[in-house]
DNA sequence: TATTGTTATACTCTATAACTATA
DNA sequence: TATAGTTATAGAGTATAACAATA
């Protein structure tokens, strides 16, 4: 499983090499792709990254002009992460590439296998920390 | 998939916390558990780690007394990795724990799901880099 | 007093390139 | 010259703890 994950992440990074982003940055942008802002906590929960990791990931994305950090109405401790225009463009490329890859990979496999795959993944996530 | 892998690795590390080993070290010992020596290249191919990563992993395992580095008859460029007594003991704990965890996790799932899971993993590994 | 996010520190993994010692 | 492994270097993820601002 570890090898499959690594191979897949490597393949994604290779396909998206033009964007010059790390896996974590791709992950963050993909999660923000719907255009809705998220706080750092929300994004961290979604991508499964620690706050401290996310800080440096967001630092790089902000430096590249892909996101902005703003304050959220209601709670001024929270930081609201939102996509810029270039961030939206990158996120669109990412989601389209991921969809294409997923379709291509799963195309040759029986539907039961794919269903079983997701069922096991689900069980593993629930068993986890 | 990334989350499931991460959760699983974290769970393994938690179950084996007494051994005080990293995921890569556990991975290496598990691969050596059959008692057969392996060269650095062979071990790297088996665990999917770069030579440079393996060097530092093996450095730590050697310092802890879990493995020895020897020369292989026939080609003195190769380094033969072998388990010591303490390495064998640790490897035995690891394989037993992994077997127990796998059985426990997959017990509640239909056999078709598990078969599909492995089929998809296989396809992903082959698609990879 | 508790929560949100950042900073600091230390360790591990990754990738690339240069190096050695053998072949 | 080519291969096996190590060393060097820099970037990135992880974990823990301490911290400032806000609640």
Short mmCIF file of C-alpha atoms (C1' of nucleotides) in Angstrom, two decimals:
data_model
loop_
_atom_site.label_atom_id
_atom_site.label_comp_id
_atom_site.label_asym_id
_atom_site.label_seq_id
_atom_site.Cartn_x
_atom_site.Cartn_y
_atom_site.Cartn_z
CA UNK A 1 0.00 0.00 0.00
CA UNK A 2 2.84 2.33 0.87
CA UNK A 3 4.49 1.60 -2.47
CA UNK A 4 1.24 2.14 -4.38
CA UNK A 5 0.65 5.45 -2.63
CA UNK A 6 4.18 6.58 -3.27
CA UNK A 7 4.00 5.55 -6.92
CA UNK A 8 0.70 7.38 -7.34
CA UNK A 9 1.88 10.56 -5.66
CA UNK A 10 5.03 10.48 -7.74
CA UNK A 11 2.97 10.05 -10.90
CA UNK A 12 0.73 12.98 -9.96
CA UNK A 13 3.73 15.19 -9.26
CA UNK A 14 5.22 14.15 -12.60
CA UNK A 15 2.05 14.94 -14.54
CA UNK A 16 1.82 18.30 -12.82
CA UNK A 17 5.51 19.11 -13.02
CA UNK A 18 4.76 22.31 -14.97
CA UNK A 19 3.04 23.77 -11.92
CA UNK A 20 6.21 23.24 -9.85
CA UNK A 21 4.38 22.28 -6.68
CA UNK A 22 5.01 19.68 -4.01
CA UNK A 23 2.51 16.96 -3.16
CA UNK A 24 1.31 18.85 -0.10
CA UNK A 25 0.82 22.03 -2.08
CA UNK A 26 -1.13 20.14 -4.75
CA UNK A 27 -3.20 18.57 -1.99
CA UNK A 28 -4.01 21.95 -0.44
CA UNK A 29 -4.95 23.56 -3.76
CA UNK A 30 -7.10 20.56 -4.74
CA UNK A 31 -9.00 20.97 -1.49
CA UNK A 32 -9.55 24.66 -2.09
CA UNK A 33 -10.57 24.11 -5.71
CA UNK A 34 -14.28 24.65 -5.05
CA UNK A 35 -13.55 28.34 -4.47
CA UNK A 36 -14.69 28.35 -0.87
CA UNK A 37 -12.40 29.78 1.78
CA UNK A 38 -11.23 27.61 4.63
CA UNK A 39 -9.49 28.26 7.93
CA UNK A 40 -6.12 26.66 8.55
CA UNK A 41 -7.76 24.15 10.91
CA UNK A 42 -10.36 23.15 8.36
CA UNK A 43 -7.79 22.73 5.64
CA UNK A 44 -5.55 20.74 7.95
CA UNK A 45 -8.35 18.35 8.80
CA UNK A 46 -9.18 17.94 5.11
CA UNK A 47 -5.67 17.19 3.88
CA UNK A 48 -4.50 15.37 6.99
CA UNK A 49 -1.57 17.68 7.71
CA UNK A 50 -0.37 19.09 11.02
CA UNK A 51 -0.82 22.82 11.60
CA UNK A 52 2.94 23.26 11.62
CA UNK A 53 3.30 21.55 8.22
CA UNK A 54 0.44 23.59 6.85
CA UNK A 55 2.06 26.83 7.93
CA UNK A 56 5.09 26.22 5.71
CA UNK A 57 2.97 24.87 2.85
CA UNK A 58 0.81 28.00 3.01
CA UNK A 59 3.89 30.19 3.29
CA UNK A 60 5.10 28.86 -0.06
CA UNK A 61 1.68 29.11 -1.71
CA UNK A 62 1.30 32.66 -0.46
CA UNK A 63 4.78 33.62 -1.66
CA UNK A 64 3.88 32.22 -5.09
CA UNK A 65 0.70 34.26 -5.12
CA UNK A 66 -1.67 31.28 -5.17
CA UNK A 67 -3.47 32.04 -1.90
CA UNK A 68 -4.22 34.88 0.47
CA UNK A 69 -4.41 34.81 4.25
CA UNK A 70 -7.22 36.92 5.65
CA UNK A 71 -9.14 37.26 8.87
CA UNK A 72 -12.50 35.64 9.31
CA UNK A 73 -15.46 37.62 10.48
CA UNK A 74 -16.56 36.40 13.89
CA UNK A 75 -13.30 34.99 15.20
CA UNK A 76 -10.17 37.00 14.69
CA UNK A 77 -7.91 34.18 15.81
CA UNK A 78 -8.76 32.19 12.68
CA UNK A 79 -6.94 32.70 9.40
CA UNK A 80 -9.04 32.42 6.27
CA UNK A 81 -7.28 30.85 3.29
CA UNK A 82 -8.59 31.82 -0.14
CA UNK A 83 -7.43 31.21 -3.69
CA UNK A 84 -6.18 34.04 -5.88
CA UNK A 85 -6.74 34.01 -9.64
CA UNK A 86 -3.50 32.13 -10.26
CA UNK A 87 -4.40 29.76 -7.43
CA UNK A 88 -7.77 29.10 -9.03
CA UNK A 89 -6.09 28.41 -12.37
CA UNK A 90 -3.63 25.97 -10.78
CA UNK A 91 -6.42 24.26 -8.85
CA UNK A 92 -8.42 23.80 -12.05
CA UNK A 93 -5.47 22.12 -13.78
CA UNK A 94 -5.00 19.88 -10.75
CA UNK A 95 -8.59 18.69 -10.47
CA UNK A 96 -8.78 18.04 -14.18
CA UNK A 97 -5.54 16.06 -14.19
CA UNK A 98 -6.59 14.01 -11.18
CA UNK A 99 -9.94 13.17 -12.74
CA UNK A 100 -8.27 12.09 -15.97
CA UNK A 101 -5.74 9.95 -14.13
CA UNK A 102 -8.34 8.28 -11.96
CA UNK A 103 -10.52 7.46 -14.93
CA UNK A 104 -7.59 6.09 -16.90
CA UNK A 105 -6.28 3.91 -14.07
CA UNK A 106 -9.59 2.47 -12.98
CA UNK A 107 -10.92 2.00 -16.49
CA UNK A 108 -9.42 -1.47 -16.96
CA UNK A 109 -10.58 -2.79 -13.60
CA UNK A 110 -13.87 -4.45 -12.70
CA UNK A 111 -16.28 -2.28 -10.74
CA UNK A 112 -16.29 -4.72 -7.81
CA UNK A 113 -12.53 -4.35 -7.46
CA UNK A 114 -12.82 -0.57 -7.31
CA UNK A 115 -15.67 -0.79 -4.82
CA UNK A 116 -13.66 -3.20 -2.69
CA UNK A 117 -10.67 -0.91 -2.85
CA UNK A 118 -12.62 2.01 -1.44
CA UNK A 119 -14.25 -0.20 1.20
CA UNK A 120 -10.86 -1.33 2.50
CA UNK A 121 -9.45 2.20 2.41
CA UNK A 122 -12.41 3.33 4.41
CA UNK A 123 -11.86 0.64 7.03
CA UNK A 124 -8.18 1.57 7.27
CA UNK A 125 -8.88 5.26 7.76
CA UNK A 126 -11.37 4.48 10.51
CA UNK A 127 -8.96 2.14 12.26
CA UNK A 128 -6.24 4.80 12.25
CA UNK A 129 -5.10 7.38 14.81
CA UNK B 1 -5.34 6.54 -0.21
CA UNK B 2 -2.67 8.80 1.21
CA UNK B 3 -4.67 9.23 4.39
CA UNK B 4 -5.27 5.50 4.73
CA UNK B 5 -1.56 4.78 4.27
CA UNK B 6 -0.60 7.42 6.75
CA UNK B 7 -3.13 6.20 9.29
CA UNK B 8 -1.93 2.63 8.88
CA UNK B 9 1.74 3.48 9.19
CA UNK B 10 0.98 5.57 12.24
CA UNK B 11 -0.96 2.70 13.78
CA UNK B 12 1.90 0.28 13.11
CA UNK B 13 4.43 2.67 14.66
CA UNK B 14 2.13 3.07 17.67
CA UNK B 15 1.72 -0.68 18.18
CA UNK B 16 5.47 -1.13 17.91
CA UNK B 17 6.41 1.89 20.00
CA UNK B 18 8.36 -0.30 22.43
CA UNK B 19 10.86 -1.12 19.71
CA UNK B 20 11.57 2.59 19.22
CA UNK B 21 11.94 2.35 15.45
CA UNK B 22 10.89 4.57 12.57
CA UNK B 23 8.61 3.34 9.79
CA UNK B 24 11.56 2.86 7.44
CA UNK B 25 13.46 0.88 10.02
CA UNK B 26 10.44 -1.34 10.66
CA UNK B 27 10.09 -1.78 6.92
CA UNK B 28 13.71 -2.85 6.53
CA UNK B 29 13.58 -5.31 9.44
CA UNK B 30 10.31 -6.81 8.20
CA UNK B 31 11.94 -7.47 4.85
CA UNK B 32 14.93 -9.14 6.47
CA UNK B 33 12.75 -11.21 8.78
CA UNK B 34 13.20 -14.43 6.83
CA UNK B 35 16.81 -14.55 8.02
CA UNK B 36 18.30 -14.28 4.57
CA UNK B 37 20.96 -11.66 3.93
CA UNK B 38 20.38 -9.01 1.29
CA UNK B 39 22.56 -6.45 -0.42
CA UNK B 40 21.70 -2.78 -0.03
CA UNK B 41 20.39 -2.73 -3.61
CA UNK B 42 18.13 -5.73 -3.04
CA UNK B 43 16.77 -4.28 0.18
CA UNK B 44 16.21 -0.92 -1.47
CA UNK B 45 14.23 -2.50 -4.28
CA UNK B 46 12.15 -4.46 -1.77
CA UNK B 47 11.24 -1.56 0.49
CA UNK B 48 11.10 1.10 -2.23
CA UNK B 49 13.71 3.38 -0.68
CA UNK B 50 16.53 5.27 -2.37
CA UNK B 51 20.08 4.11 -1.65
CA UNK B 52 20.78 7.36 0.13
CA UNK B 53 17.80 6.88 2.45
CA UNK B 54 18.78 3.31 3.09
CA UNK B 55 22.29 4.28 4.10
CA UNK B 56 21.04 6.35 7.02
CA UNK B 57 18.37 3.79 7.95
CA UNK B 58 21.05 1.09 8.02
CA UNK B 59 23.40 3.38 9.94
CA UNK B 60 20.83 3.60 12.74
CA UNK B 61 20.02 -0.10 12.69
CA UNK B 62 23.72 -0.96 12.79
CA UNK B 63 24.35 1.47 15.67
CA UNK B 64 21.51 -0.17 17.57
CA UNK B 65 23.03 -3.59 16.96
CA UNK B 66 20.14 -4.91 14.87
CA UNK B 67 22.11 -5.57 11.67
CA UNK B 68 25.64 -6.13 10.44
CA UNK B 69 27.21 -4.92 7.22
CA UNK B 70 29.49 -7.50 5.62
CA UNK B 71 31.07 -8.13 2.27
CA UNK B 72 29.55 -10.56 -0.16
CA UNK B 73 31.62 -13.33 -1.66
CA UNK B 74 31.96 -12.74 -5.38
CA UNK B 75 31.60 -8.98 -5.52
CA UNK B 76 33.37 -6.91 -2.96
CA UNK B 77 31.53 -3.75 -3.95
CA UNK B 78 28.28 -5.12 -2.53
CA UNK B 79 27.41 -4.80 1.12
CA UNK B 80 25.60 -7.73 2.66
CA UNK B 81 23.02 -6.82 5.30
CA UNK B 82 22.25 -9.47 7.90
CA UNK B 83 20.24 -9.53 11.10
CA UNK B 84 21.88 -9.95 14.48
CA UNK B 85 20.16 -11.79 17.33
CA UNK B 86 18.49 -8.60 18.55
CA UNK B 87 17.55 -7.78 14.96
CA UNK B 88 15.95 -11.18 14.56
CA UNK B 89 14.02 -10.69 17.78
CA UNK B 90 12.75 -7.28 16.66
CA UNK B 91 11.84 -8.64 13.22
CA UNK B 92 9.85 -11.45 14.81
CA UNK B 93 7.84 -8.99 16.90
CA UNK B 94 7.22 -6.90 13.80
CA UNK B 95 5.98 -9.70 11.57
CA UNK B 96 3.75 -11.05 14.29
CA UNK B 97 2.25 -7.63 14.98
CA UNK B 98 1.68 -6.97 11.28
CA UNK B 99 -0.04 -10.31 10.79
CA UNK B 100 -2.30 -9.70 13.77
CA UNK B 101 -3.20 -6.21 12.57
CA UNK B 102 -3.91 -7.35 9.04
CA UNK B 103 -6.13 -10.18 10.21
CA UNK B 104 -8.00 -7.91 12.58
CA UNK B 105 -8.59 -5.17 10.02
CA UNK B 106 -9.63 -7.39 7.15
CA UNK B 107 -11.72 -9.73 9.27
CA UNK B 108 -14.87 -7.64 9.02
CA UNK B 109 -14.65 -7.17 5.27
CA UNK B 110 -15.97 -9.40 2.49
CA UNK B 111 -13.34 -11.40 0.62
CA UNK B 112 -14.25 -9.71 -2.68
CA UNK B 113 -13.46 -6.31 -1.18
CA UNK B 114 -10.04 -7.48 -0.05
CA UNK B 115 -9.35 -9.07 -3.43
CA UNK B 116 -10.41 -5.88 -5.18
CA UNK B 117 -8.21 -3.85 -2.88
CA UNK B 118 -5.14 -5.83 -3.83
CA UNK B 119 -6.08 -5.74 -7.52
CA UNK B 120 -6.26 -1.95 -7.51
CA UNK B 121 -3.03 -1.62 -5.53
CA UNK B 122 -1.35 -3.83 -8.07
CA UNK B 123 -2.59 -1.68 -10.94
CA UNK B 124 -1.39 1.46 -9.18
CA UNK B 125 2.09 0.09 -8.55
CA UNK B 126 2.40 -0.91 -12.20
CA UNK B 127 1.23 2.48 -13.40
CA UNK B 128 3.79 4.25 -11.26
CA UNK B 129 7.32 5.58 -11.90
"C1'" DT C 1 -8.33 29.42 31.01
"C1'" DA C 2 -8.79 27.59 26.20
"C1'" DT C 3 -8.18 27.98 21.21
"C1'" DT C 4 -5.91 29.51 16.63
"C1'" DG C 5 -2.12 29.83 14.29
"C1'" DT C 6 2.91 30.71 14.19
"C1'" DT C 7 7.73 29.98 15.53
"C1'" DA C 8 11.57 27.11 17.11
"C1'" DT C 9 13.96 22.83 17.30
"C1'" DA C 10 15.30 18.38 16.03
"C1'" DC C 11 14.80 14.29 13.26
"C1'" DT C 12 13.51 11.69 9.14
"C1'" DC C 13 12.82 11.07 4.13
"C1'" DT C 14 13.74 12.60 -0.58
"C1'" DA C 15 16.49 13.97 -4.64
"C1'" DT C 16 20.67 15.11 -6.90
"C1'" DA C 17 25.39 15.04 -7.50
"C1'" DA C 18 30.07 13.93 -6.31
"C1'" DC C 19 33.01 10.55 -4.52
"C1'" DT C 20 35.38 5.65 -3.28
"C1'" DA C 21 36.33 1.17 -4.19
"C1'" DT C 22 35.77 -2.26 -6.74
"C1'" DA C 23 34.67 -4.63 -11.32
"C1'" DT D 1 33.97 2.60 -18.25
"C1'" DA D 2 30.42 1.02 -15.29
"C1'" DT D 3 28.43 -0.47 -10.83
"C1'" DA D 4 27.66 -0.56 -5.44
"C1'" DG D 5 27.47 2.04 -1.81
"C1'" DT D 6 28.55 6.28 0.81
"C1'" DT D 7 28.87 11.20 1.65
"C1'" DA D 8 27.30 15.98 1.04
"C1'" DT D 9 23.81 19.25 0.48
"C1'" DA D 10 19.36 21.27 0.26
"C1'" DG D 11 14.37 20.97 0.51
"C1'" DA D 12 10.27 19.10 2.57
"C1'" DG D 13 7.26 16.58 6.14
"C1'" DT D 14 6.69 15.33 11.09
"C1'" DA D 15 6.39 15.86 16.09
"C1'" DT D 16 6.73 18.46 20.23
"C1'" DA D 17 6.81 22.45 22.80
"C1'" DA D 18 6.56 27.32 23.50
"C1'" DC D 19 4.44 31.53 22.22
"C1'" DA D 20 1.20 35.73 20.84
"C1'" DA D 21 -3.26 37.11 19.92
"C1'" DT D 22 -7.86 36.40 20.71
"C1'" DA D 23 -11.87 34.21 22.78
#
